């Protein structure tokens, strides 16, 4: 899995609440069985002028310079709510997003991010809005730095905001661990659980 | 120490406490579908890993299968056939049970799972699908995950989970006639917003819940994710034990008795503490309908489109304005009476036999208004057969509804089939997101009886005003 330690990049404010995974990657854009080829469909409903077309809507922020180079998204509460489709994360990652800063996230989406090298940062709405204002003043120069090493978001003006992230998520991102391999080291414990459990709940073991 | 139902299920599935604050939880069942399960199985095979216990893994074809009679592997979803054929091949290679097209057990994953006795009280069940919380209605600890986590569950029989905070919601009072589980959950989300449950695992409790039949509980829990909850659960009781009996994968005989003994120990202890408790009075609720593009944008069918100017929170105000522009609505407009062009009864929220019966009650001897396209898609092939045995198909067809094969169908825009640009649709589904049912389709979510009544009226309508 891809690691995340720290990035300094252009941030794009997309300050809507409840941005759902259907909006991030519409179902019709998931055309092949796989994790790739999804970036073109990212935010398709907002990014293109008409359904199915690839004619860009110039009003959509990620179609404008310098936001086309954004690696960080600033967003409203409950980002990534809705469908569990991990394709939403794969699409964002393929397009170039490495960190999303929002007051809250859809639970499955946040967990999917961590498993794909994207850092979800939870900060108060007022801070997200102030970061957005700062960025918008000069997006090409007002880069944000998101560091997982010291768990801070900072601006070029020297403003710093600490954030918290569950230790397990931090570890997974910093080390880029293969979660399955880590768990399989506990194979004995899993087997022992099954043996005990089979006595207690035999109906589970079909 | 007094424990909640969540504490008990956590303890009983705990393989190990990990030192980073997470738990390694045992996963009893995994369910997959062709939309997200295909990539899970493919990636797992590519990593040269195998499904650890194939006997406890199930897969169905629901999301992108065609729902027209006489269907095969062809589908209107671009690239969809590839998802179907690859899922089939991967499921066979992995040795898991597949409810394929043409199988009498096929249907929407969260309808099939209780119907077959795969979801049971007290089990942990995961599926790469956000509405897996539906199964909390049986007293299962069930939640939606991503495809990568599903690989983990398949390969290890476990998941690494951080325990969410706990909440109990007490639904007090009794529902009025004509008001059901769908109205209840919509009202909750309307009152506490679509992120009201973020970070919580929630027990639904109270008098109104006890009175709900199992299918109503499944409807209620289905939209737990629309409330932002990690998952939701209802303590099992005799209503559930009765429902479970005789289902293909459920225990029987002496083992069933042992299971019921175990299940009786699961409800929260009387003095168990939750991190948060809230209450909702159900006795005055009207049927609910959504007016916007988030499940929190909803009100009673007797209500009006709210005025964003009255919303103090700037984010919510903007979301309301945006939603009203998308929906083509003005503040102050009464919802009842809005002309519609489409009506849909289906989805894992409301497509079980009791939903179809209730809708048929309204439709009997009546006709869908001209200019309205009305579609009914039973939640599973078994629901469809049972409905046909009762003659419900005839009621739907005579009223002017299409009667389809089972699948997710127009619950979401699988690529080809939609009601149409800017068409107003009343739908028994769970999501009214922008473009969810097709490019610029305007979705109003509601209960199946509200959908049926609206289809007849040709406008959003209160079923209570035409019943009897
Ligand atoms: S019916 Fe709709 S909500 Fe339910 S599983 Fe299918 S697509 Fe998802």
XYZ file of C-alpha atoms and ligand atoms in Angstrom:
682
model
C 0.000 0.000 0.000
C 1.100 3.545 -0.730
C 2.568 5.509 2.168
C 1.649 9.016 3.211
C 4.005 11.164 5.235
C 3.647 14.780 4.205
C 2.721 16.884 1.183
C 2.858 20.538 0.242
C 0.477 21.302 -2.579
C -2.253 23.408 -4.101
C -5.552 22.954 -2.297
C -8.958 23.243 -3.944
C -11.930 24.389 -1.852
C -15.115 22.485 -2.666
C -17.082 23.673 0.294
C -20.312 21.777 -0.016
C -21.722 19.591 2.701
C -22.731 15.963 2.137
C -20.724 15.374 -1.052
C -21.621 11.761 -1.716
C -19.686 9.037 -3.482
C -22.248 8.966 -6.306
C -21.155 12.549 -7.017
C -17.463 11.705 -6.700
C -17.755 8.833 -9.155
C -21.142 8.333 -10.821
C -22.100 4.720 -11.329
C -22.020 4.978 -15.108
C -18.350 5.961 -14.923
C -17.365 2.635 -13.351
C -16.948 0.755 -16.570
C -14.398 -1.949 -15.976
C -13.751 -4.400 -13.196
C -10.707 -2.752 -11.662
C -9.271 0.206 -9.835
C -8.015 2.205 -12.780
C -9.410 4.363 -15.552
C -11.642 6.187 -13.086
C -10.071 9.673 -12.966
C -11.894 10.815 -16.104
C -15.192 10.062 -14.456
C -14.382 11.813 -11.178
C -17.104 14.391 -10.363
C -18.411 13.798 -13.907
C -21.833 15.231 -13.108
C -20.287 18.574 -12.123
C -17.150 18.558 -14.187
C -18.677 18.141 -17.635
C -21.372 20.136 -19.345
C -23.817 17.354 -20.088
C -24.340 13.768 -18.957
C -22.031 11.456 -20.890
C -20.141 14.362 -22.494
C -16.506 15.232 -21.863
C -16.928 18.910 -22.560
C -15.630 20.658 -19.478
C -17.754 22.935 -17.387
C -15.441 25.927 -16.850
C -17.279 26.873 -13.650
C -16.204 23.723 -11.866
C -13.217 24.448 -9.692
C -11.100 21.468 -10.673
C -11.347 22.546 -14.315
C -9.627 25.839 -13.523
C -5.946 26.652 -13.161
C -4.144 26.322 -10.880
C -6.653 24.049 -9.169
C -6.092 21.455 -11.874
C -2.846 20.738 -10.050
C -4.536 20.419 -6.663
C -3.439 17.542 -4.472
C -5.521 18.589 -1.488
C -9.294 19.085 -1.274
C -11.026 21.287 1.282
C -14.629 20.333 1.777
C -17.794 20.557 3.856
C -19.098 18.112 6.448
C -19.866 14.467 5.729
C -17.602 14.246 2.677
C -17.844 10.852 0.973
C -21.190 9.864 2.480
C -23.378 7.411 0.642
C -22.367 4.390 -1.386
C -19.430 2.272 -0.182
C -17.878 2.252 -3.649
C -14.117 2.376 -3.170
C -14.013 3.584 -6.757
C -14.586 7.065 -5.331
C -11.226 6.883 -3.574
C -9.504 5.231 -6.523
C -10.811 7.991 -8.815
C -9.618 10.788 -6.503
C -6.241 9.125 -6.117
C -5.786 8.569 -9.826
C -6.705 12.189 -10.502
C -4.055 13.261 -7.995
C -5.726 13.956 -4.663
C -3.630 12.847 -1.668
C -5.407 14.486 1.249
C -8.920 15.745 1.979
C -9.638 18.208 4.769
C -13.222 18.351 6.019
C -15.196 18.674 9.280
C -16.354 15.036 8.969
C -16.342 12.096 6.577
C -18.563 9.202 5.596
C -17.237 6.285 7.676
C -16.669 3.803 4.857
C -15.105 6.469 2.664
C -12.612 7.518 5.349
C -11.627 3.930 5.905
C -11.232 3.421 2.147
C -8.986 6.502 1.968
C -6.609 5.161 4.580
C -6.319 1.891 2.679
C -5.338 3.701 -0.488
C -2.801 6.235 0.686
C -5.137 9.233 0.956
C -5.115 11.094 4.254
C -8.533 12.250 5.530
C -8.008 15.199 7.897
C -10.785 16.246 10.248
C -10.750 19.947 11.167
C -13.476 22.265 12.433
C -15.628 23.889 9.812
C -14.416 27.364 10.805
C -10.803 26.301 10.226
C -11.618 24.671 6.889
C -13.341 27.867 5.821
C -10.446 30.040 6.902
C -7.997 27.767 5.060
C -10.220 28.062 2.004
C -10.176 31.873 2.178
C -6.426 31.858 2.519
C -5.982 29.522 -0.452
C -8.408 31.411 -2.659
C -6.487 34.672 -2.191
C -3.656 33.227 -4.279
C -4.096 29.514 -4.950
C -0.809 28.989 -6.819
C 1.269 30.449 -4.025
C -0.789 29.777 -0.935
C 0.069 26.118 -0.732
C -0.993 23.982 2.184
C 1.228 21.485 3.921
C -0.392 18.422 5.400
C 1.950 16.465 7.598
C 1.107 13.140 9.104
C 4.430 13.099 10.885
C 3.412 15.826 13.317
C -0.331 15.783 12.485
C -0.630 19.388 11.353
C -1.987 21.396 8.473
C -0.019 24.572 7.865
C -0.123 27.509 5.497
C 2.745 29.406 3.886
C 1.796 32.304 6.158
C 2.785 30.189 9.115
C -0.665 29.327 10.395
C -0.705 25.815 11.912
C -3.572 23.571 12.905
C -3.130 20.276 14.693
C -5.467 17.393 13.901
C -6.031 14.013 15.457
C -6.225 10.731 13.622
C -6.731 7.262 15.082
C -3.284 5.745 15.769
C -4.045 2.669 13.680
C -4.877 4.791 10.635
C -1.759 6.871 11.120
C 0.396 3.791 11.378
C -1.148 2.237 8.286
C -0.583 5.410 6.222
C 2.906 6.171 7.496
C 4.133 2.654 6.972
C 2.075 1.673 3.949
C 1.374 -1.687 5.533
C -0.238 -4.675 3.848
C -3.103 -5.098 6.300
C -3.859 -8.687 5.329
C -0.276 -9.797 5.846
C -0.225 -8.117 9.261
C -3.424 -9.865 10.350
C -2.322 -13.242 9.037
C 0.494 -13.162 11.554
C -2.250 -13.768 14.090
C -3.473 -16.881 12.370
C -3.102 -18.922 15.571
C -5.338 -16.566 17.474
C -7.951 -16.660 14.722
C -7.907 -20.468 14.738
C -8.170 -20.602 18.524
C -11.136 -18.219 18.383
C -12.849 -20.432 15.830
C -12.369 -23.533 17.931
C -13.901 -21.942 21.023
C -16.635 -20.289 19.034
C -17.653 -23.486 17.258
C -18.617 -24.949 20.632
C -20.544 -21.865 21.657
C -22.220 -20.948 18.340
C -22.241 -24.073 16.161
C -24.901 -22.603 13.832
C -22.401 -20.086 12.506
C -20.207 -22.737 10.918
C -21.998 -23.647 7.711
C -20.691 -4.557 34.432
C -23.885 -3.794 32.559
C -23.382 -4.102 28.816
C -25.157 -2.825 25.723
C -26.025 -5.169 22.866
C -23.066 -3.676 21.051
C -20.696 -4.455 23.946
C -21.918 -8.037 23.956
C -21.500 -8.571 20.248
C -18.108 -6.915 20.340
C -16.949 -9.148 23.182
C -18.277 -12.280 21.507
C -16.427 -11.564 18.241
C -13.201 -10.312 19.701
C -10.192 -12.229 18.436
C -7.635 -9.790 19.839
C -7.337 -6.277 21.167
C -4.637 -4.607 19.100
C -2.327 -2.187 20.813
C -3.234 0.714 18.517
C -6.750 1.055 19.893
C -8.460 -1.214 17.401
C -10.012 -4.644 17.733
C -9.557 -7.665 15.545
C -13.159 -8.815 15.153
C -14.300 -12.170 13.851
C -16.554 -11.867 10.802
C -19.198 -14.576 10.569
C -20.505 -13.887 7.072
C -19.429 -11.966 3.986
C -21.854 -11.094 1.221
C -20.744 -9.780 -2.166
C -22.494 -8.444 -5.239
C -21.380 -8.079 -8.824
C -20.799 -4.321 -8.616
C -18.137 -4.185 -5.909
C -17.587 -7.897 -5.197
C -16.147 -8.479 -8.646
C -13.137 -6.265 -8.017
C -12.720 -7.707 -4.513
C -12.488 -11.277 -5.770
C -10.299 -10.256 -8.676
C -7.788 -8.372 -6.519
C -7.710 -11.166 -3.970
C -6.911 -13.709 -6.660
C -4.298 -11.396 -8.180
C -2.596 -11.204 -4.775
C -2.589 -15.034 -4.774
C -4.760 -15.156 -1.695
C -7.711 -17.422 -1.165
C -11.091 -17.127 0.487
C -10.499 -18.648 3.898
C -13.994 -20.063 4.532
C -15.949 -20.138 1.257
C -18.923 -21.796 2.974
C -19.670 -18.568 4.785
C -19.362 -16.295 1.782
C -22.259 -15.495 -0.524
C -22.676 -13.460 -3.663
C -25.654 -12.231 -5.635
C -26.283 -10.471 -8.932
C -28.370 -7.415 -8.235
C -26.819 -4.056 -8.990
C -26.430 -3.985 -12.720
C -28.395 -6.972 -13.902
C -31.202 -6.091 -16.223
C -34.659 -6.250 -14.652
C -36.692 -6.678 -17.826
C -38.435 -10.045 -18.207
C -36.376 -12.586 -20.159
C -33.081 -11.053 -19.071
C -29.657 -12.599 -19.537
C -26.138 -11.270 -19.044
C -26.769 -8.261 -21.283
C -27.397 -5.041 -19.386
C -27.897 -1.379 -20.159
C -25.058 -0.387 -17.858
C -21.944 0.450 -19.961
C -19.450 -2.373 -19.441
C -21.967 -4.085 -17.154
C -21.817 -7.511 -18.747
C -18.149 -7.711 -17.863
C -19.010 -7.222 -14.175
C -21.550 -10.040 -14.378
C -19.390 -12.569 -16.194
C -16.263 -11.810 -14.179
C -18.155 -12.090 -10.902
C -19.556 -15.437 -11.961
C -16.151 -16.790 -12.930
C -14.488 -15.436 -9.784
C -17.226 -16.771 -7.510
C -16.914 -20.219 -9.042
C -13.142 -20.177 -8.746
C -13.359 -19.110 -5.098
C -15.949 -21.774 -4.289
C -18.457 -19.351 -2.772
C -22.235 -19.604 -3.101
C -23.601 -17.474 -5.940
C -27.238 -16.517 -6.425
C -26.939 -16.045 -10.148
C -29.355 -14.712 -12.742
C -32.014 -17.398 -13.149
C -31.465 -18.786 -9.635
C -34.680 -18.780 -7.602
C -32.742 -17.261 -4.686
C -31.423 -14.260 -6.651
C -32.298 -10.763 -5.516
C -31.021 -7.591 -3.874
C -28.289 -8.510 -1.437
C -29.956 -7.071 1.687
C -33.267 -8.686 0.806
C -31.761 -12.100 0.061
C -29.575 -12.163 3.136
C -32.410 -12.281 5.739
C -34.674 -14.232 3.407
C -32.156 -17.085 3.163
C -31.293 -17.023 6.859
C -27.733 -15.910 6.093
C -28.120 -12.827 8.262
C -29.180 -13.917 11.740
C -29.384 -12.260 15.150
C -25.980 -11.790 16.709
C -23.863 -12.453 13.625
C -21.221 -10.127 12.277
C -21.843 -9.670 8.585
C -20.064 -7.371 6.158
C -20.571 -6.540 2.521
C -18.928 -4.002 0.241
C -22.194 -2.102 0.176
C -23.234 0.766 2.391
C -26.755 -0.513 3.081
C -25.497 -3.607 4.872
C -26.747 -1.869 8.038
C -30.213 -3.080 6.932
C -29.493 -6.379 8.694
C -29.340 -4.639 12.048
C -33.105 -5.130 11.832
C -32.562 -8.778 12.754
C -30.145 -7.973 15.546
C -27.059 -8.614 13.405
C -23.968 -6.447 13.732
C -23.674 -5.718 10.039
C -21.928 -2.878 8.273
C -20.780 -1.749 4.874
C -17.105 -1.749 3.950
C -14.937 -0.986 0.934
C -13.631 -3.555 -1.524
C -10.145 -3.613 0.033
C -11.560 -4.312 3.484
C -13.724 -7.019 1.949
C -10.538 -8.684 0.704
C -9.270 -8.608 4.277
C -12.474 -10.198 5.582
C -12.352 -12.905 2.923
C -8.690 -13.737 3.429
C -8.571 -13.600 7.232
C -12.171 -14.048 8.482
C -11.583 -10.878 10.504
C -11.548 -7.102 10.263
C -9.552 -4.534 12.167
C -12.179 -2.215 13.597
C -12.067 0.867 15.771
C -14.990 0.845 18.090
C -17.410 3.712 17.437
C -19.161 5.546 20.235
C -22.569 4.176 21.161
C -25.933 5.860 20.880
C -29.441 4.710 21.688
C -32.455 6.249 20.039
C -35.753 5.743 21.778
C -38.722 5.836 19.462
C -41.550 6.571 21.843
C -45.265 6.289 21.198
C -47.038 4.375 18.448
C -47.197 5.130 14.758
C -50.523 6.345 13.429
C -52.231 4.175 10.789
C -50.749 4.765 7.329
C -47.375 5.762 8.788
C -44.563 3.205 8.655
C -40.901 2.452 9.175
C -39.822 4.502 6.174
C -41.550 7.586 7.525
C -39.928 7.001 10.898
C -36.368 6.866 9.634
C -36.883 9.809 7.290
C -38.250 11.877 10.165
C -35.226 10.974 12.298
C -32.791 12.072 9.582
C -34.823 15.201 8.926
C -34.645 16.125 12.596
C -30.985 15.274 13.210
C -29.403 15.657 9.737
C -27.632 13.217 7.441
C -24.534 13.373 9.609
C -26.399 13.052 12.922
C -25.108 9.525 13.428
C -21.514 10.002 12.237
C -19.085 8.192 14.519
C -21.754 6.125 16.262
C -23.061 2.618 16.360
C -26.719 3.065 17.186
C -29.316 0.918 18.890
C -32.873 1.678 17.819
C -35.182 0.997 20.744
C -38.560 1.880 22.156
C -42.205 1.027 21.887
C -42.566 1.909 18.211
C -39.680 -0.410 17.334
C -41.016 -3.386 19.291
C -44.295 -3.024 17.427
C -42.593 -3.206 14.013
C -42.603 -6.479 12.109
C -39.204 -7.706 10.894
C -39.596 -6.259 7.416
C -40.324 -2.841 8.894
C -37.227 -3.121 11.068
C -35.153 -3.893 7.990
C -36.552 -0.784 6.287
C -35.760 1.333 9.318
C -32.193 0.066 9.632
C -31.613 0.304 5.879
C -31.318 4.060 6.114
C -28.999 4.019 9.117
C -26.173 4.870 6.728
C -28.202 7.812 5.426
C -28.049 9.052 9.013
C -24.264 8.726 8.882
C -24.121 5.898 11.432
C -21.304 3.362 11.390
C -24.160 0.936 11.720
C -27.480 0.489 13.496
C -29.058 -2.430 15.325
C -32.334 -3.488 16.919
C -32.269 -6.023 19.744
C -33.725 -9.339 18.582
C -36.942 -10.625 20.138
C -39.603 -13.285 19.536
C -40.750 -11.487 16.379
C -37.289 -12.120 14.932
C -36.963 -15.715 16.181
C -40.235 -16.541 14.491
C -39.095 -14.904 11.272
C -35.807 -16.806 11.210
C -37.279 -20.290 11.607
C -37.236 -22.550 8.594
C -34.991 -20.337 6.456
C -32.455 -22.288 4.388
C -29.251 -21.261 6.221
C -30.818 -20.753 9.653
C -30.287 -23.289 12.430
C -33.038 -25.838 13.090
C -34.181 -28.234 15.768
C -32.010 -28.500 18.827
C -29.375 -26.108 17.423
C -32.059 -23.487 16.873
C -33.080 -23.791 20.502
C -29.496 -23.257 21.571
C -29.259 -20.293 19.235
C -32.416 -18.715 20.626
C -31.051 -19.172 24.150
C -27.934 -17.328 23.078
C -29.881 -14.610 21.272
C -32.033 -13.972 24.349
C -28.903 -12.870 26.155
C -28.044 -10.191 23.601
C -30.361 -7.228 24.359
C -28.769 -4.367 26.286
C -28.813 -4.803 30.056
C -31.339 -2.574 31.804
C -28.695 -0.299 33.315
C -26.284 -0.323 30.364
C -24.839 3.084 29.491
C -24.654 4.614 26.041
C -22.409 7.524 25.095
C -25.471 9.372 23.845
C -29.227 8.915 24.044
C -31.937 10.721 22.121
C -35.672 10.230 21.759
C -38.176 10.734 18.972
C -41.906 10.873 19.555
C -43.593 8.809 16.838
C -47.210 9.362 17.702
C -47.687 12.557 15.730
C -45.741 11.660 12.611
C -47.277 12.096 9.186
C -46.049 10.192 6.110
C -42.746 11.769 5.068
C -41.427 12.846 1.691
C -38.126 14.375 0.638
C -37.966 17.687 -1.207
C -34.204 18.000 -1.835
C -31.031 16.105 -2.641
C -30.032 14.817 0.774
C -32.115 12.528 2.975
C -32.139 15.321 5.546
C -34.114 17.446 3.083
C -37.487 16.054 4.014
C -40.749 16.907 5.685
C -44.270 15.611 6.212
C -46.391 15.072 3.093
C -48.608 17.833 4.505
C -45.612 20.187 4.580
C -44.141 22.788 2.256
C -40.737 23.288 0.658
C -38.853 25.139 3.404
C -37.348 28.577 3.001
C -33.519 28.502 3.113
C -33.633 32.040 4.497
C -34.885 30.539 7.748
C -31.768 28.345 8.113
C -29.170 29.892 10.387
C -26.299 27.585 9.386
C -24.680 28.909 6.198
C -23.581 25.503 4.908
C -27.008 24.038 5.333
C -28.602 27.096 3.772
C -26.427 26.776 0.676
C -27.141 23.078 0.454
C -30.879 23.850 0.605
C -30.621 26.488 -2.113
C -28.638 24.199 -4.347
C -31.067 21.355 -3.753
C -34.090 23.499 -4.555
C -32.513 24.691 -7.794
C -31.780 21.086 -8.752
C -35.287 19.967 -7.805
C -36.967 22.908 -9.545
C -38.798 23.946 -6.389
C -39.644 27.232 -4.705
C -39.855 27.782 -0.947
C -43.396 27.635 0.346
C -44.690 25.228 -2.314
C -46.842 22.478 -0.772
C -45.350 19.044 -1.462
C -48.677 17.287 -1.835
C -49.902 18.192 -5.273
C -46.547 18.437 -7.070
C -47.017 16.796 -10.486
C -44.840 13.714 -11.060
C -43.734 11.828 -14.150
C -42.377 8.679 -12.530
C -43.103 6.301 -9.662
C -40.770 3.557 -8.478
C -41.383 0.810 -5.948
C -38.271 -1.217 -5.315
C -34.826 -1.253 -3.635
C -33.439 -2.821 -0.472
C -35.391 -0.223 1.517
C -38.904 -1.072 0.443
C -39.432 -3.993 -1.922
C -40.317 -6.839 0.401
C -43.627 -8.661 0.382
C -45.232 -6.459 3.033
C -44.252 -3.357 1.031
C -45.821 -4.763 -2.126
C -48.949 -5.782 -0.256
C -49.349 -2.325 1.238
C -48.857 -0.641 -2.127
C -51.260 -3.082 -3.812
C -53.899 -2.205 -1.219
C -53.765 1.374 -2.481
C -53.593 0.408 -6.166
C -56.418 -2.108 -6.179
C -59.154 -1.069 -8.593
C -57.332 2.159 -9.460
C -55.214 3.358 -12.376
C -51.894 5.124 -12.582
C -52.474 8.694 -13.810
C -51.736 9.315 -17.458
C -48.276 10.699 -18.061
C -46.788 8.767 -15.137
C -44.419 5.879 -15.760
C -44.747 3.487 -12.844
C -42.434 0.559 -12.149
C -42.389 -2.133 -9.498
C -39.248 -4.211 -8.989
C -39.595 -6.882 -6.283
C -36.615 -7.119 -3.960
C -35.897 -10.748 -4.708
C -37.056 -13.496 -7.002
C -38.686 -15.138 -3.982
C -40.572 -11.957 -3.130
C -41.716 -11.826 -6.743
C -42.942 -15.433 -6.694
C -44.717 -14.949 -3.358
C -46.384 -11.784 -4.638
C -47.501 -13.587 -7.792
C -48.993 -16.408 -5.730
C -51.157 -13.782 -4.024
C -52.076 -12.139 -7.318
C -50.296 -8.885 -6.472
C -48.640 -8.829 -9.904
C -52.101 -8.516 -11.433
C -52.985 -5.624 -9.171
C -49.808 -3.796 -10.189
C -50.190 -4.603 -13.886
C -53.881 -3.704 -14.012
C -53.131 -0.404 -12.310
C -50.575 0.320 -15.024
C -47.304 -0.513 -13.255
C -44.506 -2.426 -14.963
C -43.777 -5.678 -13.127
C -40.082 -6.515 -13.307
C -37.501 -9.148 -12.434
C -35.633 -8.516 -9.202
C -32.605 -6.270 -8.869
C -31.535 -2.802 -7.778
C -32.853 -1.405 -11.036
C -33.725 2.283 -10.965
C -32.727 2.711 -7.332
C -29.584 4.061 -8.946
C -28.684 4.979 -12.481
C -26.879 1.918 -13.652
C -26.060 3.658 -16.878
C -28.885 3.175 -19.272
C -32.186 3.231 -17.541
C -33.624 6.348 -16.006
C -36.898 8.196 -15.864
C -35.426 11.136 -17.718
C -33.998 14.619 -17.602
C -35.668 16.817 -14.984
C -38.460 14.308 -14.502
C -39.985 14.284 -11.057
C -40.054 10.808 -9.561
C -41.519 9.508 -6.334
C -39.472 6.565 -5.211
C -39.473 4.032 -2.369
C -35.654 4.066 -2.381
C -33.189 5.514 0.122
C -31.155 8.117 -1.766
C -32.304 11.327 -3.381
C -28.778 12.439 -4.305
C -28.247 14.544 -7.427
C -28.263 12.291 -10.489
C -28.733 9.161 -8.374
C -31.633 7.924 -10.501
C -30.259 9.363 -13.729
C -28.962 12.625 -15.148
C -30.923 15.407 -13.530
C -33.734 13.152 -12.396
C -35.583 14.714 -9.467
C -36.161 12.093 -6.803
C -38.618 12.361 -3.942
C -38.145 9.466 -1.543
C -41.182 8.186 0.312
C -42.853 5.006 1.548
C -44.339 2.471 -0.908
C -47.894 3.530 -0.030
C -47.048 7.160 -0.677
C -45.506 6.128 -4.005
C -48.610 4.134 -4.927
C -50.992 6.926 -3.952
C -48.906 9.484 -5.830
C -48.759 7.299 -8.954
C -52.557 7.243 -9.010
C -52.960 10.927 -8.320
C -50.249 11.911 -10.805
C -48.874 14.152 -8.089
C -47.330 13.705 -4.666
C -50.194 12.500 -2.516
C -51.022 11.359 0.981
C -52.215 7.745 0.795
C -54.518 8.390 3.743
C -56.567 10.794 1.642
C -57.424 8.174 -0.969
C -57.465 4.979 1.099
C -60.632 3.094 1.971
S -31.329 -1.403 -4.020
Fe -30.242 0.538 -4.219
S -29.479 1.022 -2.214
Fe -30.080 -1.127 -2.197
S -28.226 -2.274 -2.636
Fe -29.247 -1.886 -4.583
S -28.399 0.045 -5.382
Fe -27.851 -0.109 -3.210
